[in-house]
Tab-separated table of C-alpha atoms and ligand atoms in Angstrom:
chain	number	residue	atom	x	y	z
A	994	UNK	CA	175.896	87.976	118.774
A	995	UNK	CA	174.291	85.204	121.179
A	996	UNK	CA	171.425	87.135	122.523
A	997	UNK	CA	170.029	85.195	125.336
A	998	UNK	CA	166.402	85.761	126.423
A	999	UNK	CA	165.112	84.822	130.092
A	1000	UNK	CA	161.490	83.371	130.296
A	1001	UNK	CA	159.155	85.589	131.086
A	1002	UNK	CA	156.696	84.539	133.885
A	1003	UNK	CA	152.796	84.196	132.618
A	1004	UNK	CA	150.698	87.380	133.667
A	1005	UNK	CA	149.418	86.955	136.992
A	1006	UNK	CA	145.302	87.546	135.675
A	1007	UNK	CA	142.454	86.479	138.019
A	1008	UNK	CA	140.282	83.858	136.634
A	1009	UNK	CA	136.767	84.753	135.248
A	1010	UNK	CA	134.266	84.959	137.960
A	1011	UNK	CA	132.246	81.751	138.039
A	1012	UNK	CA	128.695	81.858	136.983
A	1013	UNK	CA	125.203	79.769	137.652
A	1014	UNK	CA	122.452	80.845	135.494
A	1015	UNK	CA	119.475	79.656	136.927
A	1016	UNK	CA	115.853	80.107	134.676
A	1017	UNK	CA	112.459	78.977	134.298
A	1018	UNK	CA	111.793	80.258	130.755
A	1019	UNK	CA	112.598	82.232	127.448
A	1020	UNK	CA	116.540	82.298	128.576
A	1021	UNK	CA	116.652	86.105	127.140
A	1022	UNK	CA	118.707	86.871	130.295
A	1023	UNK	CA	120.931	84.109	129.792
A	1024	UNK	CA	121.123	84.667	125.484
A	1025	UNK	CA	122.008	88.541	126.409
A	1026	UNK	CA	124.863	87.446	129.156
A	1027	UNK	CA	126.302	85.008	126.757
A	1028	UNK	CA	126.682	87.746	124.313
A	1029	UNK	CA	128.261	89.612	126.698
A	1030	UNK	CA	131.007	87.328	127.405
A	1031	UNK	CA	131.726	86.087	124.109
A	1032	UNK	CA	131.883	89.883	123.219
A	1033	UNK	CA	134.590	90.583	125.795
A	1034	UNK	CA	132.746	92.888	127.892
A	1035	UNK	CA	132.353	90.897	130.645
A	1036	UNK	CA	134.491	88.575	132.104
A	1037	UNK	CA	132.782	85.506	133.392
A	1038	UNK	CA	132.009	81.945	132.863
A	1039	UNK	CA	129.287	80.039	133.199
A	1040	UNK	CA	129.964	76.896	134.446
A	1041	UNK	CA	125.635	75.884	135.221
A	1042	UNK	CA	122.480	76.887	133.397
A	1043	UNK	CA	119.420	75.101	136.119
A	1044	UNK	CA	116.012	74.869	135.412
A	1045	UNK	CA	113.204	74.681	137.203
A	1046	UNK	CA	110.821	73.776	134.348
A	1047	UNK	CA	112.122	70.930	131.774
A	1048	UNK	CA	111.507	72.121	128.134
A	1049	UNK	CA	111.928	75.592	127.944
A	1050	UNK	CA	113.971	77.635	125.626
A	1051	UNK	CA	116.295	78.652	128.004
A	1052	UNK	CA	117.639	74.957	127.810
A	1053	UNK	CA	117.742	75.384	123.921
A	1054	UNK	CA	119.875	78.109	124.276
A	1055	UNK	CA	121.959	76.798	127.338
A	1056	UNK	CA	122.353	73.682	124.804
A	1057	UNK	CA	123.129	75.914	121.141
A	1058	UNK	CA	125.893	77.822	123.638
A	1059	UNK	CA	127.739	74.459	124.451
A	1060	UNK	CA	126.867	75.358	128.671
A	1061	UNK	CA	126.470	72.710	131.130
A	1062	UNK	CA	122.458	71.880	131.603
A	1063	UNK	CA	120.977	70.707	135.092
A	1064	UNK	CA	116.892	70.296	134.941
A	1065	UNK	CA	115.972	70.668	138.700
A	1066	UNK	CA	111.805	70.572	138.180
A	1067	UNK	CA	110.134	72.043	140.736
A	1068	UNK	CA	106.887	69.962	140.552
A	1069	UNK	CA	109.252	67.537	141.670
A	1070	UNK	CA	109.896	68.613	145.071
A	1071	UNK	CA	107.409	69.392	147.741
A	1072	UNK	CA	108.702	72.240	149.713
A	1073	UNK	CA	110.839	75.290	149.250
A	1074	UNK	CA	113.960	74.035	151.332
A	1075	UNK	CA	113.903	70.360	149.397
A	1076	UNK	CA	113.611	72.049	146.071
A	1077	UNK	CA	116.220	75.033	146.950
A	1078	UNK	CA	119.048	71.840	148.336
A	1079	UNK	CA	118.774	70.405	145.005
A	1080	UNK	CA	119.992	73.262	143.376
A	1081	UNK	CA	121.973	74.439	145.626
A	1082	UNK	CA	123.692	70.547	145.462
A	1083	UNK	CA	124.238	71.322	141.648
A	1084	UNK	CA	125.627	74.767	142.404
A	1085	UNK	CA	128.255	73.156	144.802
A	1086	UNK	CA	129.025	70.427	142.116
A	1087	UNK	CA	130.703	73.004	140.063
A	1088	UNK	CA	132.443	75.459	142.243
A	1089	UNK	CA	130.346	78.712	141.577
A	1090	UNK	CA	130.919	82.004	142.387
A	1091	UNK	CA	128.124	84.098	141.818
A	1092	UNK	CA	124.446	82.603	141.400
A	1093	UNK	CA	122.252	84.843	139.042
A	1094	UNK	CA	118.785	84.332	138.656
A	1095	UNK	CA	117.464	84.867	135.039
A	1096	UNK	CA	113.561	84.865	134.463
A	1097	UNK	CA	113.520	82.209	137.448
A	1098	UNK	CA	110.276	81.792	138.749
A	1099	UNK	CA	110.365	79.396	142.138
A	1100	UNK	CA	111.464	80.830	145.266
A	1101	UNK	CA	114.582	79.914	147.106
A	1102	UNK	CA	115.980	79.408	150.363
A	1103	UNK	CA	119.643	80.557	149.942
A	1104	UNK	CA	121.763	77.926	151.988
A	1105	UNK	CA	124.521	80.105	154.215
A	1106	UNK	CA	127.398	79.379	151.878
A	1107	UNK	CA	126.021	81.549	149.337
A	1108	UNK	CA	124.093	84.455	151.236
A	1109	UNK	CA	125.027	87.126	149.477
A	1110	UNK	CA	126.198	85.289	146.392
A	1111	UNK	CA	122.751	85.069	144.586
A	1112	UNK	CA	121.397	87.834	142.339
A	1113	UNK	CA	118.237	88.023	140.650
A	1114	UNK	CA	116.882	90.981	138.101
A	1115	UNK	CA	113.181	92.422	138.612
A	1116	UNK	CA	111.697	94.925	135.753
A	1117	UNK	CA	110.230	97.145	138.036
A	1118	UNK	CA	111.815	99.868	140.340
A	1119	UNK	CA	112.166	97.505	143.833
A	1120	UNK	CA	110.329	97.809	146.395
A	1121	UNK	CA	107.643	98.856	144.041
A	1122	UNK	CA	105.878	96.550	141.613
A	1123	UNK	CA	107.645	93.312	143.436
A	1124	UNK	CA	106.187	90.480	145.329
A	1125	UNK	CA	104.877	86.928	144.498
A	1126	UNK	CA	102.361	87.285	141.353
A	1127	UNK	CA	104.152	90.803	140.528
A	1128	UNK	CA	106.281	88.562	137.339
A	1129	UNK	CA	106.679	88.835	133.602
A	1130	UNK	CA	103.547	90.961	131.918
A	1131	UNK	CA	101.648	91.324	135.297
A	1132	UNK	CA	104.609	93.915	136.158
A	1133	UNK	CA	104.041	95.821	133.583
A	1134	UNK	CA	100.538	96.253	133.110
A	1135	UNK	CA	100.314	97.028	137.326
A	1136	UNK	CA	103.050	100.347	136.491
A	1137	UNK	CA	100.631	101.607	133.787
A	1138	UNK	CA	97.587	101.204	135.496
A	1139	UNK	CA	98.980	102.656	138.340
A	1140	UNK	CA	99.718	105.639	136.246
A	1141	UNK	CA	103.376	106.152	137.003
A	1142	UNK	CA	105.357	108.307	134.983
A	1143	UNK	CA	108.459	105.941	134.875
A	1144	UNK	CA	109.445	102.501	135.724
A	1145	UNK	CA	112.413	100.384	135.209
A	1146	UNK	CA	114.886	97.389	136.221
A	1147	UNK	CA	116.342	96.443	139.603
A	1148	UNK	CA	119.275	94.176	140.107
A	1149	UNK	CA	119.076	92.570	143.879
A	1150	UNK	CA	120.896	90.600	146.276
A	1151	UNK	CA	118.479	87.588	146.878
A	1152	UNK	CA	117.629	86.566	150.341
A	1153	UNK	CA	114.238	84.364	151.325
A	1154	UNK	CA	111.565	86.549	149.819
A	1155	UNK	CA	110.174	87.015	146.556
A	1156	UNK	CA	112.065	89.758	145.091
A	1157	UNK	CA	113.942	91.559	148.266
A	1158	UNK	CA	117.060	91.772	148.999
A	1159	UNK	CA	119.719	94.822	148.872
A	1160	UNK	CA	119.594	96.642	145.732
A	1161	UNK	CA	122.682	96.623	143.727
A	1162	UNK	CA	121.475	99.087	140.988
A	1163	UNK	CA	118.632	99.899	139.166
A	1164	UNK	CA	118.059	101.713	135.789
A	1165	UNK	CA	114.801	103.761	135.261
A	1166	UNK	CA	112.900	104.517	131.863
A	1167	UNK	CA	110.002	106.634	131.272
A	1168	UNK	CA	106.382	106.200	130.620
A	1169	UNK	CA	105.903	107.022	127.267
A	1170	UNK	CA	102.147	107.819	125.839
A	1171	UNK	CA	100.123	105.325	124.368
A	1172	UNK	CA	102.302	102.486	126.211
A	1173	UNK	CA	101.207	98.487	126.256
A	1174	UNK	CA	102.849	96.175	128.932
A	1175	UNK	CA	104.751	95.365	125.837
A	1176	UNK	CA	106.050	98.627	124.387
A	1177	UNK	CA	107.155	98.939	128.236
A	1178	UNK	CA	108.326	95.523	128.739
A	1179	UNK	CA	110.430	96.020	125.599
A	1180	UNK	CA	111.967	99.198	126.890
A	1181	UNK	CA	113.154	97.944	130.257
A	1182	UNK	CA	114.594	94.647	129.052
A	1183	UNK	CA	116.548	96.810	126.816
A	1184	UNK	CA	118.270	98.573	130.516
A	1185	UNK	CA	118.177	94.903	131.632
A	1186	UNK	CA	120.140	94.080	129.546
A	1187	UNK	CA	123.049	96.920	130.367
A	1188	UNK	CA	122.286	96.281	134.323
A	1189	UNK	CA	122.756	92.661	134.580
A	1190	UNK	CA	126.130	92.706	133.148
A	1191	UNK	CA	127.125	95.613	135.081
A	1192	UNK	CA	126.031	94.280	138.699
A	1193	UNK	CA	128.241	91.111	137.458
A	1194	UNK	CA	131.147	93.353	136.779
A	1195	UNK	CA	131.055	95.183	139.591
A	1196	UNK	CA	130.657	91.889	142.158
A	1197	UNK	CA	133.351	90.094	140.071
A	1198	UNK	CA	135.695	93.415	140.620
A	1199	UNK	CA	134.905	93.153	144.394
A	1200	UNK	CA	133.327	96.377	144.132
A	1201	UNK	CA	130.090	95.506	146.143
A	1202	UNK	CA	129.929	95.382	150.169
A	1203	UNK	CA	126.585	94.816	151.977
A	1204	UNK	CA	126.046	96.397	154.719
A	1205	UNK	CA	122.626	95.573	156.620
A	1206	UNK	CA	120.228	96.281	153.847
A	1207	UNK	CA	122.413	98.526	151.901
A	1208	UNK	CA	124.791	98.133	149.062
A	1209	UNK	CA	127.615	100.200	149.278
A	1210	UNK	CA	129.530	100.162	145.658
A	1211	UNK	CA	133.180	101.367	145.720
B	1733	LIG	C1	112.790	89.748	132.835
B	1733	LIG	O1	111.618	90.494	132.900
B	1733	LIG	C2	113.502	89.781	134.146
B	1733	LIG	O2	113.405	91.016	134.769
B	1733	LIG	C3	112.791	88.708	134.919
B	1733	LIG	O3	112.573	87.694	133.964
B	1733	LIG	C4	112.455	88.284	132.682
B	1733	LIG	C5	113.405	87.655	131.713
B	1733	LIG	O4	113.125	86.320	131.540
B	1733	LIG	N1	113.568	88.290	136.040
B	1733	LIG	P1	113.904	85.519	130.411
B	1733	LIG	O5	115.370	85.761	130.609
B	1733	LIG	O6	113.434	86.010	129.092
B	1733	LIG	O7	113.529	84.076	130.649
């Protein structure tokens, strides 16, 4: 019997979402969203890894991961709008979809082609605990001695001000007794580290719509 087969026409799949990872540090953020993708559960590339500071793990792991490396140092660049065009020039380069700040500590001016394309990650419960100076440890040790019973992570739209922006999602985590900044620091980066990849997901899926200050997820 001559059994003839027709060609079947590739699947029609969207292409990953395109990614800039942009840090200043310990590249945790980035380490945990490279596991991520490699691990299937979210469906992204990252095309850019910037940073701010030269030296810094982040790079390390940026470089151990095989990603594309751009050092934009901030020392080098007087004011916010210089600094923020050479990044943004580097973001352009490479066709990116989605900017996602990861332990980056210089502020931004977000050009108009990517309002609303630039998230960061805070570990504190936005508007609370944010701010310039409100970073890293200095979070953490304002929540306890303000004595709250819970704290947690907040993933953000980015516009012009240090930490603000519409709030895509945030997970919370209690105060336990006898907490440090680190025993709490630990315990958030943990929900960071579920939230991040989700607020990708969820932008990459088309799922998030912005209305004024709002984020309305469908
Ligand atoms: C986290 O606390 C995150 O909320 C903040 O930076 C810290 C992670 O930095 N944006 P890194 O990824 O370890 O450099």
């Amino acid at each position: 019997m001559n059994l003839s087969i027709p060609p079947r026409d590739p699947p029609i799949v969207d292409p990953p979402i395109r990614l800039a990872v942009l840090l200043s540090g310990t590249g945790r953020t980035l380490e945990n969203l490279i596991r991520e993708i490699a691990a299937g559960r979210l469906r992204a590339e990252i095309v850019l890894v910037a940073a701010s500071r030269p030296g810094v793990r982040g790079i390390e792991i940026a470089n151990e991961a095989g990603l594309p490396v751009a050092v934009v140092p901030r020392r080098q660049f007087g004011s916010v709008e210089v600094f923020s065009q050479a990044v943004f020039d580097q973001v352009r380069a490479v066709g990116v979809d989605l900017v996602v700040l990861a332990g980056f500590m210089s502020l931004l001016r977000i050009p108009q082609d990517y309002a609303g394309r630039v998230m960061n990650i805070h570990p504190a419960l936005l508007p609370a605990f944010g701010g310039k100076g409100c970073f890293g440890h200095h979070v953490h040790e304002a929540v306890l001695a303000a004595g709250a019973t819970e704290s947690g992570c907040t993933v953000h739209f980015v516009d012009n001000v240090y930490d603000h922006g519409p709030i895509i999602l945030q997970r919370r985590v209690p105060i336990e007794p006898g907490d440090t900044p680190d025993t709490l620091a630990a315990r958030v980066f943990r929900e960071e580290c579920q939230a991040y990849p989700e607020a990708i997901r969820l932008y990459a899926e088309g799922k998030l719509h912005v209305d004024g200050d709002r984020v309305r997820i469908d």
